[in-house]
PDB file of C-alpha atoms in Angstrom:
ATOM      1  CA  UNK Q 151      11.231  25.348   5.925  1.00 86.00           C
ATOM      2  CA  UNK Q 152       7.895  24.522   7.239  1.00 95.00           C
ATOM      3  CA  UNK Q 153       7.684  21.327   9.029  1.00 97.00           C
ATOM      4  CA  UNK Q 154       4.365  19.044   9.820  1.00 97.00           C
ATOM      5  CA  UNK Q 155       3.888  15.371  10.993  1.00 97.00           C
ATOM      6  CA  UNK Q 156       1.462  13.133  10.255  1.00 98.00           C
ATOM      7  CA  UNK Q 157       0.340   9.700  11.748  1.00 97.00           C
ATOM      8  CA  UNK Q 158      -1.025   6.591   9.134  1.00 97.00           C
ATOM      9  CA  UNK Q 159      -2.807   4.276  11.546  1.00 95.00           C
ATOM     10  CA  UNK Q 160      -2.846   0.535  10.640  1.00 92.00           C
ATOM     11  CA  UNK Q 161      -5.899   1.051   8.418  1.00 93.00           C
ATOM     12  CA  UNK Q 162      -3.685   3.725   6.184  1.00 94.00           C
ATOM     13  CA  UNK Q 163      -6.116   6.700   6.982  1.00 96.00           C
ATOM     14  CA  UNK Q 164      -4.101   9.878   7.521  1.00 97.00           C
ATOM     15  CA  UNK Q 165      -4.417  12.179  10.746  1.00 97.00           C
ATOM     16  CA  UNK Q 166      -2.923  15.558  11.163  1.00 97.00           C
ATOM     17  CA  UNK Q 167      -2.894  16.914  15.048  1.00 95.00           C
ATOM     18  CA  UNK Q 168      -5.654  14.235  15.741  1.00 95.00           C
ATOM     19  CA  UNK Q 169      -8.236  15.219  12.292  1.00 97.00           C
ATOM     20  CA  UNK Q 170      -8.173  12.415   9.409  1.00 98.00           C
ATOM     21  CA  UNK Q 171      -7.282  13.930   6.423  1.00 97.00           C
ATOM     22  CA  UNK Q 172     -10.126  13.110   4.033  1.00 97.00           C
ATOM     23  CA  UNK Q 173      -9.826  15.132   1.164  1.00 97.00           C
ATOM     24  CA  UNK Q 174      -9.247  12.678  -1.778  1.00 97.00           C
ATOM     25  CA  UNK Q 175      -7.019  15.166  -3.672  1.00 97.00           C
ATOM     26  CA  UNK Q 176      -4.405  16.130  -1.136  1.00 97.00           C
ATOM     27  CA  UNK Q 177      -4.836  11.709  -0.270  1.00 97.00           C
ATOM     28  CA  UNK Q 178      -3.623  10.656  -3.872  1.00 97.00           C
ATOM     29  CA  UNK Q 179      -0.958  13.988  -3.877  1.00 97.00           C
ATOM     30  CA  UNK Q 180       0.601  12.573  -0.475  1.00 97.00           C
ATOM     31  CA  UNK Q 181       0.707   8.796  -2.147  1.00 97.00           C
ATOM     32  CA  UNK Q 182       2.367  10.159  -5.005  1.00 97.00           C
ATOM     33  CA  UNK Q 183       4.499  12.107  -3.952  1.00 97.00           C
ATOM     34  CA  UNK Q 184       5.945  10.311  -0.790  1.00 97.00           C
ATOM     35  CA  UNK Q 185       9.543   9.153  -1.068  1.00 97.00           C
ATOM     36  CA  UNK Q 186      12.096   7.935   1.895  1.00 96.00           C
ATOM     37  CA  UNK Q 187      14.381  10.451   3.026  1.00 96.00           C
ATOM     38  CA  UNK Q 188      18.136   9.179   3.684  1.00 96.00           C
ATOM     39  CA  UNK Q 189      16.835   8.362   7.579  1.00 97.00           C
ATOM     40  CA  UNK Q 190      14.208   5.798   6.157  1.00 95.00           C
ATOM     41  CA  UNK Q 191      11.484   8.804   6.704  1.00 97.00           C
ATOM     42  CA  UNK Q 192       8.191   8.957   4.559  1.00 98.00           C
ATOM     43  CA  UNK Q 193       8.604  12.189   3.299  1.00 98.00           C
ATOM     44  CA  UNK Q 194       6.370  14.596   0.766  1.00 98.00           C
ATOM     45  CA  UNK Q 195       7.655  17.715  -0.108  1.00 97.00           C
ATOM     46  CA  UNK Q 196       5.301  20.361  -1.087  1.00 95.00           C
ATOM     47  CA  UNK Q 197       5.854  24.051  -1.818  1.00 93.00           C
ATOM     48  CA  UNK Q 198       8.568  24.410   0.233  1.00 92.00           C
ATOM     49  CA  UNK Q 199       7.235  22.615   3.443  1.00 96.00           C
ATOM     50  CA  UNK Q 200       8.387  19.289   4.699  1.00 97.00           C
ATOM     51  CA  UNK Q 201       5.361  16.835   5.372  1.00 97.00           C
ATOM     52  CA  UNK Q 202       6.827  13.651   7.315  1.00 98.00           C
ATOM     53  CA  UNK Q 203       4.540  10.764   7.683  1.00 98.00           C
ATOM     54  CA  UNK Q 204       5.008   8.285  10.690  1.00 97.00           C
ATOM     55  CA  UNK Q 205       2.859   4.851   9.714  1.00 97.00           C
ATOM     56  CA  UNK Q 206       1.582   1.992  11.582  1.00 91.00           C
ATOM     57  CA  UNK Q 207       4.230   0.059   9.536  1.00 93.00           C
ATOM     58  CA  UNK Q 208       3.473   0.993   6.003  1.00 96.00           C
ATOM     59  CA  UNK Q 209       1.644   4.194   4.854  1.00 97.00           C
ATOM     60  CA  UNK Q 210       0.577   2.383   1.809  1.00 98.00           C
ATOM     61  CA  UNK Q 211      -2.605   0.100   2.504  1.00 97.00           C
ATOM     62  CA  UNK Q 212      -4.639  -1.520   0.164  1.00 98.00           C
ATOM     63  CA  UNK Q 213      -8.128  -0.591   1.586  1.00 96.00           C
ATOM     64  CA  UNK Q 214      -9.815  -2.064  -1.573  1.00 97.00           C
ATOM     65  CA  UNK Q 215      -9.927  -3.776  -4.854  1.00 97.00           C
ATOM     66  CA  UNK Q 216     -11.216  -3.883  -8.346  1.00 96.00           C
ATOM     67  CA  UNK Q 217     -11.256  -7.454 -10.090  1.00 94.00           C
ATOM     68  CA  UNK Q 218     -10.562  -7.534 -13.545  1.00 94.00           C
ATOM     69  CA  UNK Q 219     -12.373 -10.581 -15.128  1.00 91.00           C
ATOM     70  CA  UNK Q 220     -11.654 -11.971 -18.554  1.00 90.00           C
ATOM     71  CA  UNK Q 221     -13.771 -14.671 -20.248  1.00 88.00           C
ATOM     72  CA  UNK Q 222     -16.004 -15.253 -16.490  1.00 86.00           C
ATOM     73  CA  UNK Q 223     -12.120 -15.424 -14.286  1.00 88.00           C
ATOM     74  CA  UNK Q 224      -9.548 -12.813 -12.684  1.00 89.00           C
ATOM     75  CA  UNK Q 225      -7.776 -11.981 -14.882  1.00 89.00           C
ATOM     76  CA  UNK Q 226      -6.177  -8.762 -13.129  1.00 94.00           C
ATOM     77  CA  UNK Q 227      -6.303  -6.846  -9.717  1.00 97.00           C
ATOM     78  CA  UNK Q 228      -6.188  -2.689  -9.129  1.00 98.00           C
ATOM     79  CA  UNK Q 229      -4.928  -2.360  -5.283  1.00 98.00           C
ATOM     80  CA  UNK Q 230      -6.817   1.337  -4.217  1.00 98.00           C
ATOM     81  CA  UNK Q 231      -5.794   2.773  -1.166  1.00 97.00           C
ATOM     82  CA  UNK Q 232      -6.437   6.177   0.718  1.00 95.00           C
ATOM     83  CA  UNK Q 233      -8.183   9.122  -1.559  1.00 95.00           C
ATOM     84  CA  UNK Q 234      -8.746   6.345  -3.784  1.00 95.00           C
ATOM     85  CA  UNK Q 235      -4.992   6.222  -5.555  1.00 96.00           C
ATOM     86  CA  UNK Q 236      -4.994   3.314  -7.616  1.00 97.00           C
ATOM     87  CA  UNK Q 237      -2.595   1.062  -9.023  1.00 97.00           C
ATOM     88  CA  UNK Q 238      -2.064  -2.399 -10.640  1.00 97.00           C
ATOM     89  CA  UNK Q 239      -0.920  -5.279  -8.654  1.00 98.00           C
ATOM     90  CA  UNK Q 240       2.045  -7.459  -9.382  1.00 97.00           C
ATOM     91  CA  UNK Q 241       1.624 -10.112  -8.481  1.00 96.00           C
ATOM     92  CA  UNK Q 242       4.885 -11.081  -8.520  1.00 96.00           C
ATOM     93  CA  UNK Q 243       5.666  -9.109  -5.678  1.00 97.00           C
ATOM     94  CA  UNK Q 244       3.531 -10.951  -3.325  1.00 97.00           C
ATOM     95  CA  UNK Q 245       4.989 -11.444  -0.159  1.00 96.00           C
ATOM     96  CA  UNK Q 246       3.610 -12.626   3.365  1.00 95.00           C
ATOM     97  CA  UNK Q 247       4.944 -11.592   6.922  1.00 94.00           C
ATOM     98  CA  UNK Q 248       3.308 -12.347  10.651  1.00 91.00           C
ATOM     99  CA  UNK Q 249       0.162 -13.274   9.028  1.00 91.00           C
ATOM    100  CA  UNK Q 250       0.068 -10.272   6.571  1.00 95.00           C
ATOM    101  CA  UNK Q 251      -0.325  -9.475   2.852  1.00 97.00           C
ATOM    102  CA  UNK Q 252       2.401  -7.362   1.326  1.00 98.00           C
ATOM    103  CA  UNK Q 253       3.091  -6.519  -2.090  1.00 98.00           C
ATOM    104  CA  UNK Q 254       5.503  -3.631  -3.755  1.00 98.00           C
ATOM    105  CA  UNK Q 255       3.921  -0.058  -4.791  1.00 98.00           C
ATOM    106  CA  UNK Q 256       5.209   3.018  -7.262  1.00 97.00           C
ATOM    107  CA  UNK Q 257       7.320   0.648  -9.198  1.00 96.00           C
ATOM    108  CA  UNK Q 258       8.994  -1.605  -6.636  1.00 96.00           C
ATOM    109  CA  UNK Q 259       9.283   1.535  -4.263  1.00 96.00           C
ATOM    110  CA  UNK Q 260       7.446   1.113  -1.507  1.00 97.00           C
ATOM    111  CA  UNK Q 261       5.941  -1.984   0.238  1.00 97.00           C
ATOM    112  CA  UNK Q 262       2.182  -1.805   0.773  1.00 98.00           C
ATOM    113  CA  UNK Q 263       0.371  -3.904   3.558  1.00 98.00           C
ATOM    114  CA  UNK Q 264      -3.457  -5.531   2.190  1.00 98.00           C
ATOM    115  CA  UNK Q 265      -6.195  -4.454   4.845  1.00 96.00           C
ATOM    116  CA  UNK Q 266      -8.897  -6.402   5.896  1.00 95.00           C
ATOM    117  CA  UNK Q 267     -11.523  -5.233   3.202  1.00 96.00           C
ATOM    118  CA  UNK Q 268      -8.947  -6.101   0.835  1.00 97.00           C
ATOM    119  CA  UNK Q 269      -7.728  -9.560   2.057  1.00 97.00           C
ATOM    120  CA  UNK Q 270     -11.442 -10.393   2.275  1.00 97.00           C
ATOM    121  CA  UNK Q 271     -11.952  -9.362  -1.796  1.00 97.00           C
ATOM    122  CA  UNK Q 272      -8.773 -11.134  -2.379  1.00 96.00           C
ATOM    123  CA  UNK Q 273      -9.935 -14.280  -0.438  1.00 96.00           C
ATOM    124  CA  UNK Q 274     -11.600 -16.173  -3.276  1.00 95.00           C
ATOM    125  CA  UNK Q 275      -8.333 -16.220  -5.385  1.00 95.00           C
ATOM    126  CA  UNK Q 276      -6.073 -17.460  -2.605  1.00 95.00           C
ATOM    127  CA  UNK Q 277      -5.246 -20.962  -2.352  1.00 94.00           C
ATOM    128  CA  UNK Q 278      -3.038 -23.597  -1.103  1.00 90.00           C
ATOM    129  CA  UNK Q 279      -2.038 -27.171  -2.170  1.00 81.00           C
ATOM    130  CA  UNK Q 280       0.542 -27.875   0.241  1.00 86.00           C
ATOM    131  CA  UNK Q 281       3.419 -26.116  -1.925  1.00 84.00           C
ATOM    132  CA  UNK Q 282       2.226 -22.813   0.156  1.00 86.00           C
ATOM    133  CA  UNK Q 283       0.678 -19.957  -0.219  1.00 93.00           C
ATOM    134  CA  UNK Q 284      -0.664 -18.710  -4.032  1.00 95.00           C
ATOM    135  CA  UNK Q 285      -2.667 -16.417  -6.045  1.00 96.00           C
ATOM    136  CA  UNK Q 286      -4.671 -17.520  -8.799  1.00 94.00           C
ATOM    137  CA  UNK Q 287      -4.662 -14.895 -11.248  1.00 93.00           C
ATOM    138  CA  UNK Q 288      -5.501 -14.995 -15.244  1.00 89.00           C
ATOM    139  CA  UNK Q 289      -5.036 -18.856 -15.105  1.00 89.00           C
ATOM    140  CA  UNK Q 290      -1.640 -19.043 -13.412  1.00 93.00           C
ATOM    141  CA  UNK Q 291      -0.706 -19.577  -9.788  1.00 94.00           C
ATOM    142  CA  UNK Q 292       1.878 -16.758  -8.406  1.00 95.00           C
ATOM    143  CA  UNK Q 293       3.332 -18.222  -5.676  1.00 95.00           C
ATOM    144  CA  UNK Q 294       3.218 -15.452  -2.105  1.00 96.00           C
ATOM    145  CA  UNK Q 295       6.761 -15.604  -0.611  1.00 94.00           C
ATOM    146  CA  UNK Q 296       7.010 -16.156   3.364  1.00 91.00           C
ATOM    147  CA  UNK Q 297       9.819 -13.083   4.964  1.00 91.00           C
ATOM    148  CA  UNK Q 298       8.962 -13.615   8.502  1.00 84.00           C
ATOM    149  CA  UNK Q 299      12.429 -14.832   9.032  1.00 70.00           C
ATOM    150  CA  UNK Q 300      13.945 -12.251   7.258  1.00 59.00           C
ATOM    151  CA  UNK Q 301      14.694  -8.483   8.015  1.00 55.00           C
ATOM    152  CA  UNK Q 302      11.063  -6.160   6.299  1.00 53.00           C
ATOM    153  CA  UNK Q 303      11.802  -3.938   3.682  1.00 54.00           C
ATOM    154  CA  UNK Q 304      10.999  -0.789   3.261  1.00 56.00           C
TER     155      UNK Q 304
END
């Protein structure tokens, strides 16, 4: 079985030998498709060849959002990342880490890591009244857990 290796820089664009991978099809395939292999690899699998994928700390990075707005407020938030993959967050799964953003991807899955175009969209909804860190989303505050003491997930 064919083997390749590819590198997700800190910004979650994809290189191959050195070359970003820009095409947004084969993007959204390898989001998709990716899955852990019983190492803790990123792993596609794709006609018969092995594509591993060796990220910054995440391959999944919000590089943008799209604010929902009900009745003039947020009322909901799409995370889009590379090859412009899209998904809804939960909000639920907001969790922060060194200074980072994190949420969980693909149904719980996979942790994803907000850039800085995103943190800047999601700036405006962020607050804190002492209690910590929340998100004010559709009228409700969701409260962003602090991990730094604890061990990062996958």
């Amino acid at each position: 079985m064919r083997e390749y290796h590819y590198l997700v820089d800190g910004d979650g664009h994809i290189f191959h030998d050195g070359t970003e991978i820009v095409d947004p099809a084969v993007l959204r395939f390898f989001l998709r498709a990716m899955r852990r292999s019983d190492d803790g690899r990123y792993l596609v699998v794709c006609q018969g060849e092995r594509n591993w994928f060796a990220p910054h700390d995440t391959p999944f990075v919000v590089q943008r959002l799209r604010l929902h707005e009900e009745a003039g407020r947020p009322a909901g938030v799409e995370l889009r990342f590379a090859g412009d993959y899209g998904e809804p967050l939960d909000p639920l799964s907001l969790e922060a880490e060194g200074g980072r953003l994190y949420c969980r991807v693909r149904q719980g899955a996979f942790r994803a890591r907000f850039g800085r175009v995103a943190m800047q969209q999601l700036a405006p909804l962020l607050s804190d009244d002492g209690a910590g860190p929340t998100l004010l989303l559709d009228g409700r505050r969701h409260p962003i857990r602090d991990v730094s003491c604890r061990a990062p997930s996958p």
